Short mmCIF file of C-alpha atoms and ligand atoms in Angstrom, two decimals:
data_model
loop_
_atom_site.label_atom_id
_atom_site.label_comp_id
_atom_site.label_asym_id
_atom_site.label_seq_id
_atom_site.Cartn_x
_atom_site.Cartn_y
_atom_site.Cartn_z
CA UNK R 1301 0.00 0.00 0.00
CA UNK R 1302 1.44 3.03 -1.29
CA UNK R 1303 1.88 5.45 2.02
CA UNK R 1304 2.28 9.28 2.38
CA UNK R 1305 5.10 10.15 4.15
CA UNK R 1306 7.02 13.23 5.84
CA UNK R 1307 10.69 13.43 5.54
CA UNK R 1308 12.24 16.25 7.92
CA UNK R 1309 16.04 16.93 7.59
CA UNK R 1310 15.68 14.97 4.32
CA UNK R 1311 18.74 16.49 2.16
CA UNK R 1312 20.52 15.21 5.94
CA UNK R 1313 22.38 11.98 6.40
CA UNK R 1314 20.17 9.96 7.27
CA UNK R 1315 16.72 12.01 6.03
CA UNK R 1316 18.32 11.66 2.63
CA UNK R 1317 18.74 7.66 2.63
CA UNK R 1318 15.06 7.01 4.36
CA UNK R 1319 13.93 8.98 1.22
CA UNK R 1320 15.42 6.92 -1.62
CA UNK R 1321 14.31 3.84 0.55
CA UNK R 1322 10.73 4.97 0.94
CA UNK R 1323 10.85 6.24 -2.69
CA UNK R 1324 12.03 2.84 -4.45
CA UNK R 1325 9.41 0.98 -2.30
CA UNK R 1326 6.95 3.19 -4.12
CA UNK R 1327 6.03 5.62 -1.47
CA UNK R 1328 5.07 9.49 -1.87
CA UNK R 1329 7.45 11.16 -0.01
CA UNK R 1330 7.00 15.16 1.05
CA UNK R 1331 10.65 15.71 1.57
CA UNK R 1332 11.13 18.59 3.98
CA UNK R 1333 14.12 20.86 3.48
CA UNK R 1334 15.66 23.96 4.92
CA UNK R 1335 17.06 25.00 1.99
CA UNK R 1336 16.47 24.80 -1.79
CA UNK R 1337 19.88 23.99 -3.13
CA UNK R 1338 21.32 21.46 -4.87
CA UNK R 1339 20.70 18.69 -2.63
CA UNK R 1340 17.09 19.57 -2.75
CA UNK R 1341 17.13 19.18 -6.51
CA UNK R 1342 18.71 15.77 -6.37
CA UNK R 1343 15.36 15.04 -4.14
CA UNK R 1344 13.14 16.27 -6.90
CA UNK R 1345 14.64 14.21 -9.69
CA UNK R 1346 14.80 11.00 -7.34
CA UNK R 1347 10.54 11.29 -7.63
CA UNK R 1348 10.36 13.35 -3.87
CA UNK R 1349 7.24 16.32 -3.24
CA UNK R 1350 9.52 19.19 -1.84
CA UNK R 1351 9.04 21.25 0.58
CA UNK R 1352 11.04 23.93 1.74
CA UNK R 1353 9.95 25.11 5.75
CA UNK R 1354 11.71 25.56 9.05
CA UNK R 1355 10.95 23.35 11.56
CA UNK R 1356 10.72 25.86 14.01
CA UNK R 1357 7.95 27.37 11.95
CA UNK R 1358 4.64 26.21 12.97
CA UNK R 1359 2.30 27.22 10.20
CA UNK R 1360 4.88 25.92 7.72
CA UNK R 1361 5.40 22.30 9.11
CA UNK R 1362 1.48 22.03 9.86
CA UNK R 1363 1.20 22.80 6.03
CA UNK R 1364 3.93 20.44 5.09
CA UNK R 1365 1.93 17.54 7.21
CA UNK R 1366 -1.16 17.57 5.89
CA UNK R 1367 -2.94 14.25 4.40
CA UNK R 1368 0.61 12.34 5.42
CA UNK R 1369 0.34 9.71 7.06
CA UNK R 1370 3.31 9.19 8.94
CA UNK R 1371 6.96 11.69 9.40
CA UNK R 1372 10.09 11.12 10.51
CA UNK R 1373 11.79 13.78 12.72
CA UNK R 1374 15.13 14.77 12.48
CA UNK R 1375 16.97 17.91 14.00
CA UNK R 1376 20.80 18.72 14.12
CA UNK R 1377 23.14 19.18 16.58
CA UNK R 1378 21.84 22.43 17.19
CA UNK R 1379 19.72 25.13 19.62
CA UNK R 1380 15.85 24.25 18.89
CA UNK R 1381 15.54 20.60 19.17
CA UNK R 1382 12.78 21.21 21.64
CA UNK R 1383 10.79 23.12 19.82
CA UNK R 1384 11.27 21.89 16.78
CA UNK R 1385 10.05 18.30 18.50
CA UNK R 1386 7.16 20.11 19.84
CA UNK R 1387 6.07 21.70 16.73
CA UNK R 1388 6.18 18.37 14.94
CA UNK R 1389 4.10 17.03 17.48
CA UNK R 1390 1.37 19.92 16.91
CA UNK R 1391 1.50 19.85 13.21
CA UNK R 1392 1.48 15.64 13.33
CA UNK R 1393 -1.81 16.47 15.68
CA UNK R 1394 -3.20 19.02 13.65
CA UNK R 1395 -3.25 17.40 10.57
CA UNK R 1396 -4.25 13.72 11.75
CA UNK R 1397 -0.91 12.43 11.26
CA UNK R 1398 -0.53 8.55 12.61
CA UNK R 1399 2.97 7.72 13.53
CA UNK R 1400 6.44 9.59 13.84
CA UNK R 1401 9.50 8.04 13.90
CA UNK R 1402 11.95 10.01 15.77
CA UNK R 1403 15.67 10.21 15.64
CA UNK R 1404 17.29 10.38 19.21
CA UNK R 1405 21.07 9.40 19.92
CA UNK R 1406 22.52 6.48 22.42
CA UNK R 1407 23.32 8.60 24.71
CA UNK R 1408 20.26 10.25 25.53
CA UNK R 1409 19.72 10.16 29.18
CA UNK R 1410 18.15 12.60 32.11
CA UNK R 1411 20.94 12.90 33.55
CA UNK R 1412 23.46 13.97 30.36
CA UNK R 1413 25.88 15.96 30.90
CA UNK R 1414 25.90 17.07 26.71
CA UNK R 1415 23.25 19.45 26.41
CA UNK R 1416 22.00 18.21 23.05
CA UNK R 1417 22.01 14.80 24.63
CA UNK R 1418 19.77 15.50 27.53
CA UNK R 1419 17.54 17.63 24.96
CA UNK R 1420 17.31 14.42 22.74
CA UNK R 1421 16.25 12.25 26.25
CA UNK R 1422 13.08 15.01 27.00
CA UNK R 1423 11.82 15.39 23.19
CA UNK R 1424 11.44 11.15 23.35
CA UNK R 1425 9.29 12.19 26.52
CA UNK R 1426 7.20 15.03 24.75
CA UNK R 1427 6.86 12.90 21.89
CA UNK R 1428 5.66 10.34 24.26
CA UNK R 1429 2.32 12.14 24.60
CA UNK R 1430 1.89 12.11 21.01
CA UNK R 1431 -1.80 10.43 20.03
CA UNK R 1432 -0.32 8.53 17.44
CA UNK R 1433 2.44 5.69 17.43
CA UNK R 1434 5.86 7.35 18.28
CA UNK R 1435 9.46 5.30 18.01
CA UNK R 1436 12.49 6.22 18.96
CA UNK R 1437 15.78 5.94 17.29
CA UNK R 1438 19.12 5.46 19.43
CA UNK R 1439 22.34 5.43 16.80
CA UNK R 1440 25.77 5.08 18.10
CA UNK R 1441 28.07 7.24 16.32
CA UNK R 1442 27.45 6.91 12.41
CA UNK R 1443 30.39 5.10 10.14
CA UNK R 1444 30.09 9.26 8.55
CA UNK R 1445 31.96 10.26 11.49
CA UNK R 1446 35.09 8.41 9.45
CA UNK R 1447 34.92 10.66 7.01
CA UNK R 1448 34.59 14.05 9.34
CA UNK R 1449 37.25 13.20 11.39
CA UNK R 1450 40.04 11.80 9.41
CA UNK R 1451 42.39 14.00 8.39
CA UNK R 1452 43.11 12.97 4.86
CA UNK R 1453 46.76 14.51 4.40
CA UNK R 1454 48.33 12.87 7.41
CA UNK R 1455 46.10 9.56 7.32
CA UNK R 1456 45.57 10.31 10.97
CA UNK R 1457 42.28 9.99 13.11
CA UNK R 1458 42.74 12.55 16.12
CA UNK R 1459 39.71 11.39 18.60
CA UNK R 1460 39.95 11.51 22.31
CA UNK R 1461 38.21 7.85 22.43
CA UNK R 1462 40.94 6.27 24.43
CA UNK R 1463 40.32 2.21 24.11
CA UNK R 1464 36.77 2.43 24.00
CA UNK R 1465 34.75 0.68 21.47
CA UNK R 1466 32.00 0.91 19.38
CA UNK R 1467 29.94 -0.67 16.39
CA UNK R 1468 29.67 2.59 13.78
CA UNK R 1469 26.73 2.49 11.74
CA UNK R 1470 26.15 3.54 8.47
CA UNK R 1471 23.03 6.52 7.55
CA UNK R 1472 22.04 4.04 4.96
CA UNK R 1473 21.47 1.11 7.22
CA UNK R 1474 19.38 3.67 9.31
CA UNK R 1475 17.73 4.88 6.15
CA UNK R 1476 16.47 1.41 5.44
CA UNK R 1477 14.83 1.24 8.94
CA UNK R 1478 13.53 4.09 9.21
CA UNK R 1479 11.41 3.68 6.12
CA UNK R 1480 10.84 0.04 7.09
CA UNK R 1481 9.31 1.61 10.44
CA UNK R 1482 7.24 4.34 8.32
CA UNK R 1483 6.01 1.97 6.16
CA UNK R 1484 4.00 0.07 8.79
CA UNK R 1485 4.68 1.70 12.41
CA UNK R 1486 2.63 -0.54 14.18
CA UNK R 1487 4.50 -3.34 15.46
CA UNK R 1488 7.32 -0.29 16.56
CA UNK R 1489 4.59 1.59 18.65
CA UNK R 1490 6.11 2.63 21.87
CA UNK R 1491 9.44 1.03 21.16
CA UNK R 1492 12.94 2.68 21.76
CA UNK R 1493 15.39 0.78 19.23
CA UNK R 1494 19.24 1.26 20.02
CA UNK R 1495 21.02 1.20 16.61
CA UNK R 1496 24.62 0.10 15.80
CA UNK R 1497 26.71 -1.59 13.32
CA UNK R 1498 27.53 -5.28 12.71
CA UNK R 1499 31.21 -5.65 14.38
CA UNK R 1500 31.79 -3.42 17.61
CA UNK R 1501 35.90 -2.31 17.56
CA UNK R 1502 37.98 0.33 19.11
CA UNK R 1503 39.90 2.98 17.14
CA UNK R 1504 43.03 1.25 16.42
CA UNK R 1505 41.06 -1.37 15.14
CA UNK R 1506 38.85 1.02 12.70
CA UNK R 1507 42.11 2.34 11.77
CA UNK R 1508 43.35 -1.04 10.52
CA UNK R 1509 40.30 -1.60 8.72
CA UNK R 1510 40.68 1.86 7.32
CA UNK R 1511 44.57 0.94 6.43
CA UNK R 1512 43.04 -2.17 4.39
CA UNK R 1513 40.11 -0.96 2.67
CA UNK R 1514 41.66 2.12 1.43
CA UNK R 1515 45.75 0.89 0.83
CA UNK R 1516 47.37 3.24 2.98
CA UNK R 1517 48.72 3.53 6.15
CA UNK R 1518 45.74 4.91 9.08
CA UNK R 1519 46.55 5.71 12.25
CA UNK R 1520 44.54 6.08 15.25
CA UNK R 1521 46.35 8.85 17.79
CA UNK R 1522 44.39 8.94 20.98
CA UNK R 1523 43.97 12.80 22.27
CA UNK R 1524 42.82 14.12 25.67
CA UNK R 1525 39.82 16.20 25.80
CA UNK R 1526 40.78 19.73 25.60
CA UNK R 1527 42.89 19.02 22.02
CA UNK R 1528 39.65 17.75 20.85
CA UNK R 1529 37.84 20.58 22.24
CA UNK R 1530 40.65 23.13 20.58
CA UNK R 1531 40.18 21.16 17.08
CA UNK R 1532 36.92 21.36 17.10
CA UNK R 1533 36.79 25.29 17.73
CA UNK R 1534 39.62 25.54 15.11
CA UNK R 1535 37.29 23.89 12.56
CA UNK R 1536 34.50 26.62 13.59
CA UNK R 1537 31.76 24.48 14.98
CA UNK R 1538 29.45 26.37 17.23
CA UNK R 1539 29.65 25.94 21.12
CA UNK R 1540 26.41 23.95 21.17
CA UNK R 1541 28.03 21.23 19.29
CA UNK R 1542 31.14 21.78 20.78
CA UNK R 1543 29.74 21.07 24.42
CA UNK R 1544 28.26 18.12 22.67
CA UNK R 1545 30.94 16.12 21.22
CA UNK R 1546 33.46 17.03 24.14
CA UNK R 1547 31.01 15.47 26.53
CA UNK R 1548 29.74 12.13 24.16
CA UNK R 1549 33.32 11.78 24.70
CA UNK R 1550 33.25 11.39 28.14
CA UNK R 1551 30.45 9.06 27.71
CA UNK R 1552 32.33 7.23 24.86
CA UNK R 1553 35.13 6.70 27.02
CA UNK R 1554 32.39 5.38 29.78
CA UNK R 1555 31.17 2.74 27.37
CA UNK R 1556 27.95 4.65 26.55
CA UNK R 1557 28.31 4.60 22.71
CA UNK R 1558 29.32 0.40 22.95
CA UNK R 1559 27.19 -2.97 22.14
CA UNK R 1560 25.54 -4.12 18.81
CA UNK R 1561 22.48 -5.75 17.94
CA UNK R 1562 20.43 -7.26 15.30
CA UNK R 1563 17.94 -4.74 15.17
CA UNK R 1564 18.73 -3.47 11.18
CA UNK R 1565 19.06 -6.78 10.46
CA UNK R 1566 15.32 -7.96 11.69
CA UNK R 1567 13.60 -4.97 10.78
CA UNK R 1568 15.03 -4.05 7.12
CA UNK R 1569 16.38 -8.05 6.12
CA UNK R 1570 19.87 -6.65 4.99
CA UNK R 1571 23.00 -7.05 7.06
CA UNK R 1572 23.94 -3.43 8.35
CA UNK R 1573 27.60 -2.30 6.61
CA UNK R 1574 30.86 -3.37 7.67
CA UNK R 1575 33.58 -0.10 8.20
CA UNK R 1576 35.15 -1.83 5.41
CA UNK R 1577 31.84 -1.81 3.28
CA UNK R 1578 31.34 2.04 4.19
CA UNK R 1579 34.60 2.84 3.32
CA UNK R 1580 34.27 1.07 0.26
CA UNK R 1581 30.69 2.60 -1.10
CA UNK R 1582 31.81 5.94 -0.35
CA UNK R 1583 35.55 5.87 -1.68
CA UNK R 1584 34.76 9.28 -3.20
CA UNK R 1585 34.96 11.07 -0.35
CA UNK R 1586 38.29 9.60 0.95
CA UNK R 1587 40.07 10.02 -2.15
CA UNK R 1588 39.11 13.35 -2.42
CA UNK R 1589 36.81 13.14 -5.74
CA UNK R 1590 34.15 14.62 -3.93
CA UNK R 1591 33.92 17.36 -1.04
CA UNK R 1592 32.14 16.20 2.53
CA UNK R 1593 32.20 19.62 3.68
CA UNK R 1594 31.64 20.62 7.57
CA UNK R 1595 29.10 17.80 7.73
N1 NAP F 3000 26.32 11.76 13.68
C1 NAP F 3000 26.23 10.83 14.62
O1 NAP F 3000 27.18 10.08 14.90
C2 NAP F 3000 24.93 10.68 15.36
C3 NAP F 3000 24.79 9.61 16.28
C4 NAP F 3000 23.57 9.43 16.94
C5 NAP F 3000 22.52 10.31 16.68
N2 NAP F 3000 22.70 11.35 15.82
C6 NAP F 3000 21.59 12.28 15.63
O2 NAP F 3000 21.34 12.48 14.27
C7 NAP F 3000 20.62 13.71 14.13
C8 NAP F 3000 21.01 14.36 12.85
O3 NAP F 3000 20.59 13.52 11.81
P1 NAP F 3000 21.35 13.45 10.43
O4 NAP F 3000 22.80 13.25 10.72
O5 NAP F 3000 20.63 12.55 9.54
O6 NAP F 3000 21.12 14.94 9.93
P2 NAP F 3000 22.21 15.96 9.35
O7 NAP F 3000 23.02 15.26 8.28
O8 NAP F 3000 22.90 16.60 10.50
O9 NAP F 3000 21.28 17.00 8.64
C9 NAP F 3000 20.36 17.80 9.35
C10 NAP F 3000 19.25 18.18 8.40
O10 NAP F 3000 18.34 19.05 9.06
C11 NAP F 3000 18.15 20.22 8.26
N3 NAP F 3000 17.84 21.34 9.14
C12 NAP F 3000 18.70 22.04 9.92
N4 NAP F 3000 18.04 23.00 10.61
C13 NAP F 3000 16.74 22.92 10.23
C14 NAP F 3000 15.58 23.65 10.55
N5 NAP F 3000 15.60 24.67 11.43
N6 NAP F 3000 14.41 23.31 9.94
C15 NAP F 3000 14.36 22.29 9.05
N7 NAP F 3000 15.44 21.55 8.73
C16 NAP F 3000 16.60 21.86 9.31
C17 NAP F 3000 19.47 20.38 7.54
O11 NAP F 3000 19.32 21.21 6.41
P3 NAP F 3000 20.50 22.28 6.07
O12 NAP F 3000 21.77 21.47 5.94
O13 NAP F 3000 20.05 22.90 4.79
O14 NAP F 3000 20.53 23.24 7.22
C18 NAP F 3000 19.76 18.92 7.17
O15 NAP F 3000 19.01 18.51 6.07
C19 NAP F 3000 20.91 14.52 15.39
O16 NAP F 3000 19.74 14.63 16.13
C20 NAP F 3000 21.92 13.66 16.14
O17 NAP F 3000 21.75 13.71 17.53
C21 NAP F 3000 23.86 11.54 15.15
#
């Protein structure tokens, strides 16, 4: 049954991939972008409705979810999450909308010391109250974050991760369940699904598999926290997402970010991507053919 369906953050990481998933399955997707740019384009030729609105904009996303049927939520790293949760939640309402899949982090918890993180733990509670079917999304650091942080003339990866391990999980793995969720949110009502990749390794061991996928020599140095912090304020990320990543850290180093599961697996029937099989599909950005930008 063909199924109208909301895409927030959809020229995003993992907005993008749920759209070409629900698209292919022969869904009508609404995609809904910030911008009209490029990326939006590439949404209109893969068959998406486009929508440009601010999710902090009430009128606009209560316009953008009428007659769908279901919307996924995603927000950056960035000041609004709240209210961009809670305006979702009023448009979803307004406009009859069943079921909203929502994307949180791992680390989400009361009592997090990462501002964004503790945001992401009380928008699952507001979007608790929600009168339709709500599920949560809990990712462990993305297999992206390989290509953001590896510094491509020195080979190195500069992360204050100590030996601490986890399972990195490719967008498009999370694309394919969120859609598989939208498609029929049912049997997800209520649940809180903690997402990760197939194999769960530390950093020297992503930089091995780094070294063999991509024939040179990877190396992971382990920093302390207030190098990372410095890096990341050289690069000219904002303090909101600077607070953010120096405290995941913390948490990273505390095991928060560790485990895997079979979740991807059950709910999409495809094997979530090796750091080998990321590195592989998107060899473009690590040889340099094509730009990741500040992403
Ligand atoms: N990266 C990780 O390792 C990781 C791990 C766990 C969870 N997460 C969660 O993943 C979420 C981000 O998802 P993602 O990586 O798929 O997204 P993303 O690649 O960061 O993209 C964010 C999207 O939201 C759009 N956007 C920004 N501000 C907006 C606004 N005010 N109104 C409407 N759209 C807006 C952006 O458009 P423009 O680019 O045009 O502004 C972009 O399309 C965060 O909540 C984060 O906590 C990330």
């Amino acid at each position: 049954m063909t199924r109208q369906i909301l895409v927030t953050g959809a020229t995003g990481k993992t907005g993008a991939h749920a759209t070409s998933t629900l698209l292919d399955q022969g869904h009508h997707v609404r995609a809904l972008v910030h911008r009209a740019d490029g990326r939006a384009e590439r949404l209109v030729r893969a068959g998406a409705e486009v929508v440009v609105a601010d999710l902090l904009d009430l009128d606009a996303v209560s316009a953008a979810a009428e007659g769908m049927d279901a919307a996924y939520l995603t927000y950056p790293i960035a000041p609004g999450l709240l209210e961009a949760t809670a305006t979702l939640v009023q448009a979803a309402e307004e406009n009859g909308v069943g079921a909203i899949v929502n994307m949180s982090q791992i680390s989400a918890r009361r009592d997090a010391v990462s501002n964004a993180a503790r945001q992401h733990w009380l928008a699952e509670r507001v979007l608790d109250h929600f009168s339709g079917t709500v599920t949560h999304i809990r990712p462990t650091f993305f297999a992206e974050w390989l290509i953001s942080f590896w510094d491509a003339p020195t080979g190195e990866l500069r992360l204050p991760f100590a030996d601490a391990r986890h399972a990195p999980i490719a967008a498009e793995d999370q694309g394919r369940v969120i859609a598989a969720i939208l498609a029929d949110p049912g049997p997800h009502a209520g649940k809180i699904y903690p997402l990760y990749g197939p194999v769960e390794l530390d950093h020297h061991q992503i930089a091995a598999a780094m070294t063999r996928t991509l024939g040179r020599r990877i190396t992971y140095v382990p920093i302390e926290l207030d190098e990372f912090r410095s890096a990341l304020e050289q690069r000219g990320f904002d303090s909101h997402f600077v607070q953010h990543l120096v405290n995941v850290a913390v948490d990273y180093r505390n095991g928060i970010f560790a485990g895997t599961n079979d979740i991807v697996r059950d709910l999409t029937g495809v094997e979530p991507l090796t750091v080998e099989a990321f590195i592989d599909r998107n060899r473009r950005y690590f040889d340099g053919s094509e730009s990741w930008g500040n992403r």
